Amino acid sequence: MNTPDELDARLRKADPANKAKTEPLSAEILAAASKSKLRLGLTQRFELLSAKARGFALGGLVSGTAAILAVAIVVNPIQTPLIQLAASYQGPSNGSGSMSEASDDKMMSMPFFSYDYVAGPNLSNEGGSGQIYKLVRTGTPESILQKVSRLFDVQGSVKKFPDFSEANPGYFFGESDDPWGIDNQNPIVSVWWSGTASWYYSNPSDSSISSSCSSMDAEGFCEEWIEPVSTPELLPSKSEAIAKALEVFNATGLAVTESDLRVDMSEWGVSVSAAMAVDNQPTSIEWYIGWGSDGEISYAQGHSVVAQAVGTYNTISPVQAMDRLDQWIWYGSPPSYLYEKYPAIYSDMSVRNEPLVDPEVSETEVTAEPIEPSPSETASAVPEPTETEPAPVEPQVVTLTIVRAESALLGIWDAAGDVWLVPGWIMFNDEGWWSTVISLIEGIIALPDPGMFDEEPLPAEDSSVGN
Amino acid sequence: MTPEEFTSTYRQVLPQITKYLVRRVSPSDVEDLASRIFEIAWTKRSEAPKGFELPWLYRIAGFVVANHRRSQKAKENFLILFRPRDSAPSAEDIALSDLSLSEAWVKLTPAERQVISLSSFEGLDNADSARVLEISTNAFALRLSKAKAKLRGLLS
């Protein structure tokens, strides 16, 4: 069952629609829809259009910027934008950078809420300035692959991905000519010569999460499975994992110490990660290493870039940044520690729960009441449609008070496929989650012409681990 | 676009939308969710990409299905609200045909299930699948290959 044809055939055979008895929908449904008075609020319309932007307001994983709306006080306008944002995501998805996957997971959903943002009394009204950094790729694809391959003892040679192109500059190192591992059980190292030159080591021989079959039926399908058993005794100890992570990270350009590492251990595996710091600030550029339950290193990820200071630019205050909170174009990719310290929640819930509380916000600062729609509220938010005229659907309006803001370096992609770190604010609200806002004054970042499906802000690296 | 033009344009994709929903929700919910999808499509008809209406509908349908699931499951367990969006066919439905595939399916991430579903179940080519996900065709191809490789690994 390892060839593409066999897998496709098996998937098609298992298509749940094959067994469905449902009749095709009637065209009447279209006529009814065209009579619909459904109205999407501005926030809904925007967020439905800009799927990935959903995550931004929820502690966004992605970055995106552009200068469309003049909302900030322009302290020091410049004639030519420094950064031209890209019109579509250009990052890798071959495992060397998985931002978009994480983004898709968490961002594509239609909201049932719209947000009114209110500045808390302690929010600063002082602007300032911040350094912009361009992440400049170092080395060559070949040198990166060879260096990483030596670290993991990978055998083979440097090759281009089969679909290599100028816009898709993927290289890999391994024995097989097929980097996607149709029948490949050998480890490979890949690198994406764009953005942060992210590299990825993958060892597919780890079969630790596979179930095994004890008996097959006549068609070759498993009748009885043997449940996988964890083997924690094979895993590295925490100190062993840290030592190996430090060895790999430092050898590949990430200067970190043990205190910079995040370690996650379970009976099924161990992973260690660390963020690249620039000017003593953590960024969204992350290194990872992970062990499967067989005790072997199953993946590792890093980058080959240095941060090049471009200059200091004026920034707006948190109060001024309030106006950008509902404009996805101003969001950037925050450092990953935020996700652990302040778990982001989704605002597109159909049912809202007790709000999270920012541990750094005192009780007196938390002014909003928990929002739990009563049946009557729910009914008013989503009225029952009648047969003749579906009732309008209005999002529930939620007021969020921004209680404090922290400065951070946020990641964004430009049109040339480069990643930048720009000053921004992490805006914490009274429900305990956060959004990011680029704090540069207007005119420094230029928005590309919006395309049919290219209206999204562009992701930079995030904390997700490629599979 | 007039209501007649809307009906004419989208009539031809009704079977695909039906199947999309059948794969993902219970039969009793198909019509309601389809109504929702086409109401949104009507509301946003001026933004529909000409010639790419089906991927555009799949994208809307993805929102609707994911929210529907969340709203259903949230009634049982609010923790579902913290989980990634998932609009792919469920392992339970796949298990009706292939138990071992179902076991592997559940071990994929929602994003991996989504790309495989668009390709193998919806039958979209890479370009249209990429439009659904709003990523480049190359990015989709890589993502799909990776997801399938993982699925093959889980099945082996």
PDB file of N, CA, C and O in Angstrom, chain A residues 309-350:
ATOM      1  N   ALA A 309      20.519  44.927  10.473  1.00  0.00           N
ATOM      2  CA  ALA A 309      19.799  46.144  10.857  1.00  0.00           C
ATOM      3  C   ALA A 309      19.708  47.083   9.656  1.00  0.00           C
ATOM      4  O   ALA A 309      20.701  47.355   8.979  1.00  0.00           O
ATOM      5  N   VAL A 310      18.512  47.525   9.393  1.00  0.00           N
ATOM      6  CA  VAL A 310      18.268  48.396   8.242  1.00  0.00           C
ATOM      7  C   VAL A 310      18.172  49.855   8.663  1.00  0.00           C
ATOM      8  O   VAL A 310      18.571  50.762   7.943  1.00  0.00           O
ATOM      9  N   GLY A 311      17.662  50.088   9.823  1.00  0.00           N
ATOM     10  CA  GLY A 311      17.540  51.463  10.287  1.00  0.00           C
ATOM     11  C   GLY A 311      16.478  51.572  11.357  1.00  0.00           C
ATOM     12  O   GLY A 311      15.740  50.629  11.622  1.00  0.00           O
ATOM     13  N   THR A 312      16.439  52.731  11.963  1.00  0.00           N
ATOM     14  CA  THR A 312      15.458  52.985  13.009  1.00  0.00           C
ATOM     15  C   THR A 312      14.345  53.862  12.440  1.00  0.00           C
ATOM     16  O   THR A 312      14.616  54.869  11.782  1.00  0.00           O
ATOM     17  N   TYR A 313      13.131  53.444  12.708  1.00  0.00           N
ATOM     18  CA  TYR A 313      11.972  54.142  12.139  1.00  0.00           C
ATOM     19  C   TYR A 313      10.981  54.479  13.239  1.00  0.00           C
ATOM     20  O   TYR A 313      10.890  53.779  14.253  1.00  0.00           O
ATOM     21  N   ASN A 314      10.264  55.541  12.979  1.00  0.00           N
ATOM     22  CA  ASN A 314       9.287  55.982  13.978  1.00  0.00           C
ATOM     23  C   ASN A 314       8.135  55.002  14.093  1.00  0.00           C
ATOM     24  O   ASN A 314       7.739  54.361  13.115  1.00  0.00           O
ATOM     25  N   THR A 315       7.616  54.928  15.285  1.00  0.00           N
ATOM     26  CA  THR A 315       6.513  54.009  15.549  1.00  0.00           C
ATOM     27  C   THR A 315       5.363  54.743  16.229  1.00  0.00           C
ATOM     28  O   THR A 315       5.563  55.800  16.854  1.00  0.00           O
ATOM     29  N   ILE A 316       4.201  54.158  16.125  1.00  0.00           N
ATOM     30  CA  ILE A 316       3.024  54.749  16.752  1.00  0.00           C
ATOM     31  C   ILE A 316       2.840  54.162  18.149  1.00  0.00           C
ATOM     32  O   ILE A 316       3.433  53.131  18.492  1.00  0.00           O
ATOM     33  N   SER A 317       2.024  54.797  18.913  1.00  0.00           N
ATOM     34  CA  SER A 317       1.796  54.366  20.292  1.00  0.00           C
ATOM     35  C   SER A 317       0.758  53.235  20.322  1.00  0.00           C
ATOM     36  O   SER A 317       0.016  53.029  19.350  1.00  0.00           O
ATOM     37  N   PRO A 318       0.671  52.533  21.455  1.00  0.00           N
ATOM     38  CA  PRO A 318      -0.392  51.517  21.575  1.00  0.00           C
ATOM     39  C   PRO A 318      -1.780  52.105  21.388  1.00  0.00           C
ATOM     40  O   PRO A 318      -2.647  51.454  20.784  1.00  0.00           O
ATOM     41  N   VAL A 319      -2.016  53.297  21.901  1.00  0.00           N
ATOM     42  CA  VAL A 319      -3.343  53.901  21.720  1.00  0.00           C
ATOM     43  C   VAL A 319      -3.607  54.141  20.237  1.00  0.00           C
ATOM     44  O   VAL A 319      -4.698  53.864  19.725  1.00  0.00           O
ATOM     45  N   GLN A 320      -2.613  54.654  19.523  1.00  0.00           N
ATOM     46  CA  GLN A 320      -2.796  54.866  18.084  1.00  0.00           C
ATOM     47  C   GLN A 320      -2.955  53.534  17.354  1.00  0.00           C
ATOM     48  O   GLN A 320      -3.684  53.451  16.365  1.00  0.00           O
ATOM     49  N   ALA A 321      -2.284  52.513  17.867  1.00  0.00           N
ATOM     50  CA  ALA A 321      -2.363  51.199  17.218  1.00  0.00           C
ATOM     51  C   ALA A 321      -3.735  50.564  17.371  1.00  0.00           C
ATOM     52  O   ALA A 321      -4.058  49.600  16.666  1.00  0.00           O
ATOM     53  N   MET A 322      -4.533  51.092  18.265  1.00  0.00           N
ATOM     54  CA  MET A 322      -5.891  50.550  18.437  1.00  0.00           C
ATOM     55  C   MET A 322      -6.645  50.535  17.113  1.00  0.00           C
ATOM     56  O   MET A 322      -7.409  49.611  16.827  1.00  0.00           O
ATOM     57  N   ASP A 323      -6.448  51.555  16.326  1.00  0.00           N
ATOM     58  CA  ASP A 323      -7.189  51.654  15.061  1.00  0.00           C
ATOM     59  C   ASP A 323      -6.777  50.574  14.057  1.00  0.00           C
ATOM     60  O   ASP A 323      -7.453  50.366  13.061  1.00  0.00           O
ATOM     61  N   ARG A 324      -5.654  49.948  14.302  1.00  0.00           N
ATOM     62  CA  ARG A 324      -5.195  48.913  13.367  1.00  0.00           C
ATOM     63  C   ARG A 324      -5.643  47.508  13.795  1.00  0.00           C
ATOM     64  O   ARG A 324      -5.390  46.548  13.075  1.00  0.00           O
ATOM     65  N   LEU A 325      -6.239  47.406  14.956  1.00  0.00           N
ATOM     66  CA  LEU A 325      -6.534  46.077  15.478  1.00  0.00           C
ATOM     67  C   LEU A 325      -7.471  45.274  14.583  1.00  0.00           C
ATOM     68  O   LEU A 325      -7.351  44.057  14.496  1.00  0.00           O
ATOM     69  N   ASP A 326      -8.395  45.941  13.958  1.00  0.00           N
ATOM     70  CA  ASP A 326      -9.309  45.183  13.090  1.00  0.00           C
ATOM     71  C   ASP A 326      -8.901  45.279  11.628  1.00  0.00           C
ATOM     72  O   ASP A 326      -9.692  45.033  10.736  1.00  0.00           O
ATOM     73  N   GLN A 327      -7.665  45.633  11.399  1.00  0.00           N
ATOM     74  CA  GLN A 327      -7.142  45.688  10.029  1.00  0.00           C
ATOM     75  C   GLN A 327      -6.036  44.642   9.907  1.00  0.00           C
ATOM     76  O   GLN A 327      -4.924  44.857  10.369  1.00  0.00           O
ATOM     77  N   TRP A 328      -6.365  43.532   9.289  1.00  0.00           N
ATOM     78  CA  TRP A 328      -5.411  42.423   9.263  1.00  0.00           C
ATOM     79  C   TRP A 328      -4.081  42.804   8.639  1.00  0.00           C
ATOM     80  O   TRP A 328      -3.058  42.191   8.886  1.00  0.00           O
ATOM     81  N   ILE A 329      -4.108  43.813   7.818  1.00  0.00           N
ATOM     82  CA  ILE A 329      -2.874  44.177   7.117  1.00  0.00           C
ATOM     83  C   ILE A 329      -1.780  44.615   8.071  1.00  0.00           C
ATOM     84  O   ILE A 329      -0.612  44.635   7.703  1.00  0.00           O
ATOM     85  N   TRP A 330      -2.145  44.932   9.273  1.00  0.00           N
ATOM     86  CA  TRP A 330      -1.139  45.416  10.208  1.00  0.00           C
ATOM     87  C   TRP A 330      -0.627  44.321  11.135  1.00  0.00           C
ATOM     88  O   TRP A 330       0.110  44.608  12.067  1.00  0.00           O
ATOM     89  N   TYR A 331      -1.007  43.115  10.920  1.00  0.00           N
ATOM     90  CA  TYR A 331      -0.556  42.049  11.819  1.00  0.00           C
ATOM     91  C   TYR A 331       0.771  41.450  11.379  1.00  0.00           C
ATOM     92  O   TYR A 331       1.054  41.343  10.194  1.00  0.00           O
ATOM     93  N   GLY A 332       1.538  41.036  12.343  1.00  0.00           N
ATOM     94  CA  GLY A 332       2.811  40.392  12.063  1.00  0.00           C
ATOM     95  C   GLY A 332       2.969  39.169  12.924  1.00  0.00           C
ATOM     96  O   GLY A 332       2.241  38.969  13.898  1.00  0.00           O
ATOM     97  N   SER A 333       3.929  38.332  12.560  1.00  0.00           N
ATOM     98  CA  SER A 333       4.126  37.063  13.256  1.00  0.00           C
ATOM     99  C   SER A 333       4.882  37.288  14.560  1.00  0.00           C
ATOM    100  O   SER A 333       6.016  37.766  14.553  1.00  0.00           O
ATOM    101  N   PRO A 334       4.280  36.923  15.674  1.00  0.00           N
ATOM    102  CA  PRO A 334       4.908  37.207  16.976  1.00  0.00           C
ATOM    103  C   PRO A 334       5.835  36.084  17.411  1.00  0.00           C
ATOM    104  O   PRO A 334       5.810  34.992  16.850  1.00  0.00           O
ATOM    105  N   PRO A 335       6.625  36.332  18.442  1.00  0.00           N
ATOM    106  CA  PRO A 335       7.461  35.248  18.976  1.00  0.00           C
ATOM    107  C   PRO A 335       6.598  34.124  19.540  1.00  0.00           C
ATOM    108  O   PRO A 335       5.499  34.350  20.043  1.00  0.00           O
ATOM    109  N   SER A 336       7.130  32.937  19.460  1.00  0.00           N
ATOM    110  CA  SER A 336       6.326  31.751  19.783  1.00  0.00           C
ATOM    111  C   SER A 336       6.009  31.604  21.258  1.00  0.00           C
ATOM    112  O   SER A 336       5.054  30.917  21.618  1.00  0.00           O
ATOM    113  N   TYR A 337       6.795  32.207  22.095  1.00  0.00           N
ATOM    114  CA  TYR A 337       6.545  32.007  23.520  1.00  0.00           C
ATOM    115  C   TYR A 337       5.145  32.465  23.916  1.00  0.00           C
ATOM    116  O   TYR A 337       4.583  32.010  24.903  1.00  0.00           O
ATOM    117  N   LEU A 338       4.591  33.371  23.133  1.00  0.00           N
ATOM    118  CA  LEU A 338       3.265  33.880  23.458  1.00  0.00           C
ATOM    119  C   LEU A 338       2.220  32.778  23.486  1.00  0.00           C
ATOM    120  O   LEU A 338       1.279  32.814  24.271  1.00  0.00           O
ATOM    121  N   TYR A 339       2.410  31.806  22.606  1.00  0.00           N
ATOM    122  CA  TYR A 339       1.408  30.759  22.519  1.00  0.00           C
ATOM    123  C   TYR A 339       1.393  29.879  23.757  1.00  0.00           C
ATOM    124  O   TYR A 339       0.390  29.262  24.079  1.00  0.00           O
ATOM    125  N   GLU A 340       2.521  29.804  24.420  1.00  0.00           N
ATOM    126  CA  GLU A 340       2.575  29.003  25.629  1.00  0.00           C
ATOM    127  C   GLU A 340       2.151  29.818  26.845  1.00  0.00           C
ATOM    128  O   GLU A 340       1.455  29.340  27.718  1.00  0.00           O
ATOM    129  N   LYS A 341       2.571  31.064  26.832  1.00  0.00           N
ATOM    130  CA  LYS A 341       2.294  31.894  27.993  1.00  0.00           C
ATOM    131  C   LYS A 341       0.857  32.395  28.000  1.00  0.00           C
ATOM    132  O   LYS A 341       0.210  32.484  29.030  1.00  0.00           O
ATOM    133  N   TYR A 342       0.378  32.735  26.819  1.00  0.00           N
ATOM    134  CA  TYR A 342      -0.986  33.251  26.696  1.00  0.00           C
ATOM    135  C   TYR A 342      -1.672  32.506  25.572  1.00  0.00           C
ATOM    136  O   TYR A 342      -1.588  32.912  24.422  1.00  0.00           O
ATOM    137  N   PRO A 343      -2.293  31.387  25.857  1.00  0.00           N
ATOM    138  CA  PRO A 343      -2.894  30.612  24.778  1.00  0.00           C
ATOM    139  C   PRO A 343      -3.943  31.418  24.038  1.00  0.00           C
ATOM    140  O   PRO A 343      -4.850  31.973  24.641  1.00  0.00           O
ATOM    141  N   ALA A 344      -3.785  31.466  22.739  1.00  0.00           N
ATOM    142  CA  ALA A 344      -4.773  32.177  21.936  1.00  0.00           C
ATOM    143  C   ALA A 344      -6.047  31.354  21.846  1.00  0.00           C
ATOM    144  O   ALA A 344      -6.020  30.136  21.831  1.00  0.00           O
ATOM    145  N   ILE A 345      -7.159  31.986  21.813  1.00  0.00           N
ATOM    146  CA  ILE A 345      -8.416  31.279  21.622  1.00  0.00           C
ATOM    147  C   ILE A 345      -9.071  31.810  20.381  1.00  0.00           C
ATOM    148  O   ILE A 345      -8.671  32.811  19.818  1.00  0.00           O
ATOM    149  N   TYR A 346     -10.053  31.108  19.954  1.00  0.00           N
ATOM    150  CA  TYR A 346     -10.702  31.469  18.712  1.00  0.00           C
ATOM    151  C   TYR A 346     -11.935  32.307  18.985  1.00  0.00           C
ATOM    152  O   TYR A 346     -12.746  31.983  19.815  1.00  0.00           O
ATOM    153  N   SER A 347     -12.087  33.327  18.232  1.00  0.00           N
ATOM    154  CA  SER A 347     -13.254  34.182  18.435  1.00  0.00           C
ATOM    155  C   SER A 347     -14.395  33.771  17.533  1.00  0.00           C
ATOM    156  O   SER A 347     -15.455  34.345  17.579  1.00  0.00           O
ATOM    157  N   ASP A 348     -14.164  32.789  16.694  1.00  0.00           N
ATOM    158  CA  ASP A 348     -15.235  32.378  15.802  1.00  0.00           C
ATOM    159  C   ASP A 348     -16.041  31.246  16.420  1.00  0.00           C
ATOM    160  O   ASP A 348     -16.592  30.411  15.751  1.00  0.00           O
ATOM    161  N   MET A 349     -16.058  31.224  17.722  1.00  0.00           N
ATOM    162  CA  MET A 349     -16.808  30.181  18.401  1.00  0.00           C
ATOM    163  C   MET A 349     -18.299  30.440  18.236  1.00  0.00           C
ATOM    164  O   MET A 349     -18.758  31.558  18.262  1.00  0.00           O
ATOM    165  N   SER A 350     -18.983  29.375  18.139  1.00  0.00           N
ATOM    166  CA  SER A 350     -20.428  29.522  18.165  1.00  0.00           C
ATOM    167  C   SER A 350     -20.908  29.660  19.601  1.00  0.00           C
ATOM    168  O   SER A 350     -21.951  30.207  19.878  1.00  0.00           O
TER     169      SER A 350
END
